[in-house]
């Protein structure tokens, strides 16, 4: 069975869909055949995919579902294609299903106190889901949109050390303008043609992170 990777966070505005869209671009550049399920109520991934088409770029294979039963049926029948799921920024039946069936769950977060508090709330939700499915749930955290001036992340690690379900991925993503500018054209940062140092750093950071994620999926 091919892996299911989901991008999930019970709060909107953390850069989840931007990270997911860039992951789709990364997979396409690596010629990995995939399907993306857009479960975010804002349909950000689907909207960005329309911009790709307008600009003559190869669109991603993106689908969505109106009911939980449709999603479950898709998961049962789709065993031969790499699947990426972008969930909504809230706790829902859709999101709980995705968390329970995903091989890997990616959750981006920043360093604001409110984001840390919401992350700790998420840990409690994961307790509930774990008890329901009787299987251990682990979440891969990505430090996202963090200032380039911050060199140590120990202050963040200390605030989530006692959470049961989180593991911090090695490579953070900095707050760089390339992530916003690339989306205007429906591109991931790896697709932009730029020689600026900041854009080069954005490409390097995103590739290191996604290489780490893909390596874990293959293990």
PDB file of C-alpha atoms in Angstrom:
ATOM      1  CA  UNK A   1       0.000   0.000   0.000  1.00  0.00           C
ATOM      2  CA  UNK A   2       1.318   3.437  -0.946  1.00  0.00           C
ATOM      3  CA  UNK A   3       1.839   5.957   1.868  1.00  0.00           C
ATOM      4  CA  UNK A   4      -0.614   8.611   3.025  1.00  0.00           C
ATOM      5  CA  UNK A   5       0.973  11.857   4.196  1.00  0.00           C
ATOM      6  CA  UNK A   6      -1.300  14.476   5.719  1.00  0.00           C
ATOM      7  CA  UNK A   7      -0.715  18.109   6.617  1.00  0.00           C
ATOM      8  CA  UNK A   8      -2.826  18.803   9.668  1.00  0.00           C
ATOM      9  CA  UNK A   9      -3.315  21.452  12.331  1.00  0.00           C
ATOM     10  CA  UNK A  10      -6.517  22.320  14.235  1.00  0.00           C
ATOM     11  CA  UNK A  11      -5.807  26.025  13.719  1.00  0.00           C
ATOM     12  CA  UNK A  12      -5.792  27.990  10.480  1.00  0.00           C
ATOM     13  CA  UNK A  13      -3.136  30.496   9.477  1.00  0.00           C
ATOM     14  CA  UNK A  14      -0.047  28.461  10.391  1.00  0.00           C
ATOM     15  CA  UNK A  15       1.156  27.978   6.800  1.00  0.00           C
ATOM     16  CA  UNK A  16      -0.154  24.413   6.508  1.00  0.00           C
ATOM     17  CA  UNK A  17      -1.591  24.690   2.990  1.00  0.00           C
ATOM     18  CA  UNK A  18       1.439  26.612   1.709  1.00  0.00           C
ATOM     19  CA  UNK A  19       3.710  23.861   3.005  1.00  0.00           C
ATOM     20  CA  UNK A  20       1.462  21.174   1.504  1.00  0.00           C
ATOM     21  CA  UNK A  21       1.365  22.926  -1.885  1.00  0.00           C
ATOM     22  CA  UNK A  22       5.146  23.139  -1.925  1.00  0.00           C
ATOM     23  CA  UNK A  23       5.317  19.427  -1.119  1.00  0.00           C
ATOM     24  CA  UNK A  24       3.156  18.673  -4.173  1.00  0.00           C
ATOM     25  CA  UNK A  25       5.545  20.726  -6.307  1.00  0.00           C
ATOM     26  CA  UNK A  26       8.478  18.811  -4.815  1.00  0.00           C
ATOM     27  CA  UNK A  27       6.877  15.434  -5.616  1.00  0.00           C
ATOM     28  CA  UNK A  28       6.087  16.513  -9.177  1.00  0.00           C
ATOM     29  CA  UNK A  29       9.684  17.621  -9.753  1.00  0.00           C
ATOM     30  CA  UNK A  30      10.826  14.194  -8.526  1.00  0.00           C
ATOM     31  CA  UNK A  31       8.397  12.500 -10.940  1.00  0.00           C
ATOM     32  CA  UNK A  32       6.543  10.804  -8.087  1.00  0.00           C
ATOM     33  CA  UNK A  33       2.974   9.977  -9.102  1.00  0.00           C
ATOM     34  CA  UNK A  34       0.553  11.221  -6.443  1.00  0.00           C
ATOM     35  CA  UNK A  35      -2.990  12.312  -5.715  1.00  0.00           C
ATOM     36  CA  UNK A  36      -3.877  15.141  -3.334  1.00  0.00           C
ATOM     37  CA  UNK A  37      -7.069  15.291  -1.285  1.00  0.00           C
ATOM     38  CA  UNK A  38      -8.140  18.846  -0.438  1.00  0.00           C
ATOM     39  CA  UNK A  39     -10.205  18.795   2.764  1.00  0.00           C
ATOM     40  CA  UNK A  40      -9.517  22.389   3.786  1.00  0.00           C
ATOM     41  CA  UNK A  41     -12.711  24.441   3.819  1.00  0.00           C
ATOM     42  CA  UNK A  42     -10.864  27.344   2.191  1.00  0.00           C
ATOM     43  CA  UNK A  43      -9.778  25.089  -0.705  1.00  0.00           C
ATOM     44  CA  UNK A  44      -6.424  26.880  -0.864  1.00  0.00           C
ATOM     45  CA  UNK A  45      -4.665  23.994  -2.621  1.00  0.00           C
ATOM     46  CA  UNK A  46      -7.378  23.733  -5.281  1.00  0.00           C
ATOM     47  CA  UNK A  47      -7.370  27.505  -5.836  1.00  0.00           C
ATOM     48  CA  UNK A  48      -3.602  27.578  -6.277  1.00  0.00           C
ATOM     49  CA  UNK A  49      -3.879  24.667  -8.689  1.00  0.00           C
ATOM     50  CA  UNK A  50      -6.209  26.786 -10.868  1.00  0.00           C
ATOM     51  CA  UNK A  51      -3.515  29.471 -10.973  1.00  0.00           C
ATOM     52  CA  UNK A  52      -1.046  26.801 -12.179  1.00  0.00           C
ATOM     53  CA  UNK A  53      -3.359  25.964 -15.075  1.00  0.00           C
ATOM     54  CA  UNK A  54      -3.826  29.641 -15.984  1.00  0.00           C
ATOM     55  CA  UNK A  55      -0.037  30.089 -16.108  1.00  0.00           C
ATOM     56  CA  UNK A  56       0.489  27.004 -18.270  1.00  0.00           C
ATOM     57  CA  UNK A  57       2.042  24.871 -15.536  1.00  0.00           C
ATOM     58  CA  UNK A  58       1.336  21.171 -15.160  1.00  0.00           C
ATOM     59  CA  UNK A  59      -1.564  20.976 -12.680  1.00  0.00           C
ATOM     60  CA  UNK A  60      -1.603  18.643  -9.711  1.00  0.00           C
ATOM     61  CA  UNK A  61      -4.086  15.792  -9.392  1.00  0.00           C
ATOM     62  CA  UNK A  62      -6.377  17.180  -6.666  1.00  0.00           C
ATOM     63  CA  UNK A  63      -9.742  15.850  -5.501  1.00  0.00           C
ATOM     64  CA  UNK A  64     -12.128  16.683  -2.666  1.00  0.00           C
ATOM     65  CA  UNK A  65     -15.035  15.018  -0.881  1.00  0.00           C
ATOM     66  CA  UNK A  66     -18.325  16.261   0.517  1.00  0.00           C
ATOM     67  CA  UNK A  67     -18.856  13.473   3.045  1.00  0.00           C
ATOM     68  CA  UNK A  68     -16.821  11.355   5.432  1.00  0.00           C
ATOM     69  CA  UNK A  69     -18.184   8.187   3.815  1.00  0.00           C
ATOM     70  CA  UNK A  70     -16.797   9.277   0.421  1.00  0.00           C
ATOM     71  CA  UNK A  71     -13.381   9.840   1.995  1.00  0.00           C
ATOM     72  CA  UNK A  72     -13.418   6.424   3.684  1.00  0.00           C
ATOM     73  CA  UNK A  73     -14.414   4.737   0.409  1.00  0.00           C
ATOM     74  CA  UNK A  74     -11.569   6.494  -1.410  1.00  0.00           C
ATOM     75  CA  UNK A  75      -9.034   5.378   1.205  1.00  0.00           C
ATOM     76  CA  UNK A  76     -10.223   1.770   0.931  1.00  0.00           C
ATOM     77  CA  UNK A  77      -9.894   1.714  -2.855  1.00  0.00           C
ATOM     78  CA  UNK A  78      -6.817   3.894  -3.372  1.00  0.00           C
ATOM     79  CA  UNK A  79      -3.949   1.601  -2.434  1.00  0.00           C
ATOM     80  CA  UNK A  80      -1.603   2.121  -5.386  1.00  0.00           C
ATOM     81  CA  UNK A  81      -0.953   5.860  -5.433  1.00  0.00           C
ATOM     82  CA  UNK A  82       1.037   8.134  -3.129  1.00  0.00           C
ATOM     83  CA  UNK A  83      -1.586  10.240  -1.323  1.00  0.00           C
ATOM     84  CA  UNK A  84      -1.189  13.712   0.189  1.00  0.00           C
ATOM     85  CA  UNK A  85      -4.015  15.202   2.261  1.00  0.00           C
ATOM     86  CA  UNK A  86      -4.481  18.838   3.244  1.00  0.00           C
ATOM     87  CA  UNK A  87      -6.893  18.945   6.172  1.00  0.00           C
ATOM     88  CA  UNK A  88      -8.982  21.819   7.488  1.00  0.00           C
ATOM     89  CA  UNK A  89      -7.779  24.158  10.214  1.00  0.00           C
ATOM     90  CA  UNK A  90     -10.216  22.860  12.813  1.00  0.00           C
ATOM     91  CA  UNK A  91     -11.162  19.682  14.683  1.00  0.00           C
ATOM     92  CA  UNK A  92     -13.674  17.688  12.618  1.00  0.00           C
ATOM     93  CA  UNK A  93     -14.740  14.166  11.718  1.00  0.00           C
ATOM     94  CA  UNK A  94     -12.850  14.515   8.416  1.00  0.00           C
ATOM     95  CA  UNK A  95      -9.634  15.453  10.194  1.00  0.00           C
ATOM     96  CA  UNK A  96      -9.934  12.675  12.777  1.00  0.00           C
ATOM     97  CA  UNK A  97     -10.347  10.092  10.014  1.00  0.00           C
ATOM     98  CA  UNK A  98      -7.262  11.424   8.223  1.00  0.00           C
ATOM     99  CA  UNK A  99      -5.167  11.355  11.387  1.00  0.00           C
ATOM    100  CA  UNK A 100      -6.214   7.777  12.105  1.00  0.00           C
ATOM    101  CA  UNK A 101      -5.206   6.440   8.653  1.00  0.00           C
ATOM    102  CA  UNK A 102      -2.111   8.528   7.804  1.00  0.00           C
ATOM    103  CA  UNK A 103       1.349   6.997   7.679  1.00  0.00           C
ATOM    104  CA  UNK A 104       2.843  10.388   8.432  1.00  0.00           C
ATOM    105  CA  UNK A 105       1.264  13.582   9.772  1.00  0.00           C
ATOM    106  CA  UNK A 106       3.023  16.913   9.286  1.00  0.00           C
ATOM    107  CA  UNK A 107       2.068  19.815  11.552  1.00  0.00           C
ATOM    108  CA  UNK A 108       3.701  23.232  11.052  1.00  0.00           C
ATOM    109  CA  UNK A 109       3.817  25.723  13.900  1.00  0.00           C
ATOM    110  CA  UNK A 110       5.360  29.080  14.730  1.00  0.00           C
ATOM    111  CA  UNK A 111       6.769  30.538  17.911  1.00  0.00           C
ATOM    112  CA  UNK A 112       3.832  32.671  19.044  1.00  0.00           C
ATOM    113  CA  UNK A 113       2.435  31.826  22.509  1.00  0.00           C
ATOM    114  CA  UNK A 114      -1.032  31.244  21.033  1.00  0.00           C
ATOM    115  CA  UNK A 115       0.302  28.721  18.520  1.00  0.00           C
ATOM    116  CA  UNK A 116       2.082  26.823  21.291  1.00  0.00           C
ATOM    117  CA  UNK A 117      -1.115  26.732  23.360  1.00  0.00           C
ATOM    118  CA  UNK A 118      -3.109  25.459  20.380  1.00  0.00           C
ATOM    119  CA  UNK A 119      -0.467  22.814  19.768  1.00  0.00           C
ATOM    120  CA  UNK A 120      -0.842  21.597  23.339  1.00  0.00           C
ATOM    121  CA  UNK A 121      -4.621  21.436  22.823  1.00  0.00           C
ATOM    122  CA  UNK A 122      -3.956  19.356  19.701  1.00  0.00           C
ATOM    123  CA  UNK A 123      -1.965  16.905  21.814  1.00  0.00           C
ATOM    124  CA  UNK A 124      -5.088  16.306  23.932  1.00  0.00           C
ATOM    125  CA  UNK A 125      -7.221  15.736  20.827  1.00  0.00           C
ATOM    126  CA  UNK A 126      -4.668  13.171  19.672  1.00  0.00           C
ATOM    127  CA  UNK A 127      -5.077  11.387  23.020  1.00  0.00           C
ATOM    128  CA  UNK A 128      -8.782  10.967  22.263  1.00  0.00           C
ATOM    129  CA  UNK A 129      -8.173   9.667  18.727  1.00  0.00           C
ATOM    130  CA  UNK A 130      -5.457   7.288  19.918  1.00  0.00           C
ATOM    131  CA  UNK A 131      -7.803   5.807  22.510  1.00  0.00           C
ATOM    132  CA  UNK A 132     -10.493   5.350  19.842  1.00  0.00           C
ATOM    133  CA  UNK A 133      -8.308   3.519  17.322  1.00  0.00           C
ATOM    134  CA  UNK A 134      -6.057   1.795  19.870  1.00  0.00           C
ATOM    135  CA  UNK A 135      -2.921   2.681  17.897  1.00  0.00           C
ATOM    136  CA  UNK A 136      -0.090   5.050  18.724  1.00  0.00           C
ATOM    137  CA  UNK A 137      -0.228   8.415  16.957  1.00  0.00           C
ATOM    138  CA  UNK A 138       2.913  10.424  16.301  1.00  0.00           C
ATOM    139  CA  UNK A 139       3.012  13.870  14.716  1.00  0.00           C
ATOM    140  CA  UNK A 140       6.033  15.341  12.925  1.00  0.00           C
ATOM    141  CA  UNK A 141       6.300  19.005  13.853  1.00  0.00           C
ATOM    142  CA  UNK A 142       7.834  21.572  11.507  1.00  0.00           C
ATOM    143  CA  UNK A 143       9.021  24.897  12.871  1.00  0.00           C
ATOM    144  CA  UNK A 144       7.521  27.159  10.215  1.00  0.00           C
ATOM    145  CA  UNK A 145       7.751  30.829   9.195  1.00  0.00           C
ATOM    146  CA  UNK A 146      10.346  31.479  11.862  1.00  0.00           C
ATOM    147  CA  UNK A 147      12.582  34.561  11.789  1.00  0.00           C
ATOM    148  CA  UNK A 148      15.930  34.022  10.062  1.00  0.00           C
ATOM    149  CA  UNK A 149      17.629  35.724  13.020  1.00  0.00           C
ATOM    150  CA  UNK A 150      16.697  32.887  15.415  1.00  0.00           C
ATOM    151  CA  UNK A 151      19.453  30.282  15.610  1.00  0.00           C
ATOM    152  CA  UNK A 152      18.417  28.124  18.571  1.00  0.00           C
ATOM    153  CA  UNK A 153      15.036  26.483  19.063  1.00  0.00           C
ATOM    154  CA  UNK A 154      15.527  25.149  22.583  1.00  0.00           C
ATOM    155  CA  UNK A 155      12.956  27.609  23.926  1.00  0.00           C
ATOM    156  CA  UNK A 156      10.345  26.017  21.644  1.00  0.00           C
ATOM    157  CA  UNK A 157      11.353  22.458  22.444  1.00  0.00           C
ATOM    158  CA  UNK A 158      10.967  23.080  26.175  1.00  0.00           C
ATOM    159  CA  UNK A 159       7.354  24.187  25.708  1.00  0.00           C
ATOM    160  CA  UNK A 160       6.322  20.916  24.046  1.00  0.00           C
ATOM    161  CA  UNK A 161       8.666  18.476  25.801  1.00  0.00           C
ATOM    162  CA  UNK A 162       5.878  16.998  27.908  1.00  0.00           C
ATOM    163  CA  UNK A 163       3.530  16.444  24.944  1.00  0.00           C
ATOM    164  CA  UNK A 164       3.092  12.757  24.147  1.00  0.00           C
ATOM    165  CA  UNK A 165       2.539  12.746  20.411  1.00  0.00           C
ATOM    166  CA  UNK A 166       5.072  15.181  18.944  1.00  0.00           C
ATOM    167  CA  UNK A 167       8.444  14.726  17.311  1.00  0.00           C
ATOM    168  CA  UNK A 168      10.311  17.759  15.990  1.00  0.00           C
ATOM    169  CA  UNK A 169      11.696  17.439  12.469  1.00  0.00           C
ATOM    170  CA  UNK A 170      15.283  18.530  11.998  1.00  0.00           C
ATOM    171  CA  UNK A 171      14.914  21.253   9.373  1.00  0.00           C
ATOM    172  CA  UNK A 172      12.945  24.481  10.066  1.00  0.00           C
ATOM    173  CA  UNK A 173      11.392  26.756   7.457  1.00  0.00           C
ATOM    174  CA  UNK A 174      12.214  30.453   7.721  1.00  0.00           C
ATOM    175  CA  UNK A 175       9.849  33.323   7.015  1.00  0.00           C
ATOM    176  CA  UNK A 176      10.949  34.244   3.487  1.00  0.00           C
ATOM    177  CA  UNK A 177       9.213  36.311   0.819  1.00  0.00           C
ATOM    178  CA  UNK A 178       9.796  33.567  -1.779  1.00  0.00           C
ATOM    179  CA  UNK A 179       7.014  31.477  -0.263  1.00  0.00           C
ATOM    180  CA  UNK A 180       4.492  34.258  -0.868  1.00  0.00           C
ATOM    181  CA  UNK A 181       5.791  35.408  -4.258  1.00  0.00           C
ATOM    182  CA  UNK A 182       5.929  31.916  -5.761  1.00  0.00           C
ATOM    183  CA  UNK A 183       2.247  31.297  -4.997  1.00  0.00           C
ATOM    184  CA  UNK A 184       1.232  34.314  -7.095  1.00  0.00           C
ATOM    185  CA  UNK A 185       2.220  32.238 -10.151  1.00  0.00           C
ATOM    186  CA  UNK A 186       0.900  28.964  -8.737  1.00  0.00           C
ATOM    187  CA  UNK A 187       4.423  27.693  -8.185  1.00  0.00           C
ATOM    188  CA  UNK A 188       6.289  26.088  -5.333  1.00  0.00           C
ATOM    189  CA  UNK A 189       9.554  27.765  -4.325  1.00  0.00           C
ATOM    190  CA  UNK A 190      11.538  24.998  -6.038  1.00  0.00           C
ATOM    191  CA  UNK A 191       9.999  26.065  -9.363  1.00  0.00           C
ATOM    192  CA  UNK A 192      10.884  29.758  -9.267  1.00  0.00           C
ATOM    193  CA  UNK A 193      13.702  31.115 -11.421  1.00  0.00           C
ATOM    194  CA  UNK A 194      15.633  33.385  -9.085  1.00  0.00           C
ATOM    195  CA  UNK A 195      19.264  33.808  -8.156  1.00  0.00           C
ATOM    196  CA  UNK A 196      18.769  35.891  -5.005  1.00  0.00           C
ATOM    197  CA  UNK A 197      20.375  34.557  -1.838  1.00  0.00           C
ATOM    198  CA  UNK A 198      17.108  34.642   0.097  1.00  0.00           C
ATOM    199  CA  UNK A 199      15.283  32.626  -2.582  1.00  0.00           C
ATOM    200  CA  UNK A 200      18.172  30.162  -2.788  1.00  0.00           C
ATOM    201  CA  UNK A 201      17.966  29.694   0.978  1.00  0.00           C
ATOM    202  CA  UNK A 202      14.202  29.124   0.748  1.00  0.00           C
ATOM    203  CA  UNK A 203      14.762  26.414  -1.867  1.00  0.00           C
ATOM    204  CA  UNK A 204      17.477  24.761   0.200  1.00  0.00           C
ATOM    205  CA  UNK A 205      15.375  24.767   3.378  1.00  0.00           C
ATOM    206  CA  UNK A 206      12.270  23.330   1.736  1.00  0.00           C
ATOM    207  CA  UNK A 207      14.242  20.622  -0.058  1.00  0.00           C
ATOM    208  CA  UNK A 208      16.037  19.554   3.122  1.00  0.00           C
ATOM    209  CA  UNK A 209      12.721  19.315   4.965  1.00  0.00           C
ATOM    210  CA  UNK A 210      10.941  17.358   2.230  1.00  0.00           C
ATOM    211  CA  UNK A 211      13.911  15.021   1.751  1.00  0.00           C
ATOM    212  CA  UNK A 212      13.686  14.295   5.477  1.00  0.00           C
ATOM    213  CA  UNK A 213       9.941  13.609   5.231  1.00  0.00           C
ATOM    214  CA  UNK A 214      10.285  11.375   2.169  1.00  0.00           C
ATOM    215  CA  UNK A 215      13.123   9.420   3.757  1.00  0.00           C
ATOM    216  CA  UNK A 216      10.963   8.669   6.801  1.00  0.00           C
ATOM    217  CA  UNK A 217       8.100   7.468   4.606  1.00  0.00           C
ATOM    218  CA  UNK A 218      10.388   5.014   2.823  1.00  0.00           C
ATOM    219  CA  UNK A 219      11.834   3.585   6.050  1.00  0.00           C
TER     220      UNK A 219
END
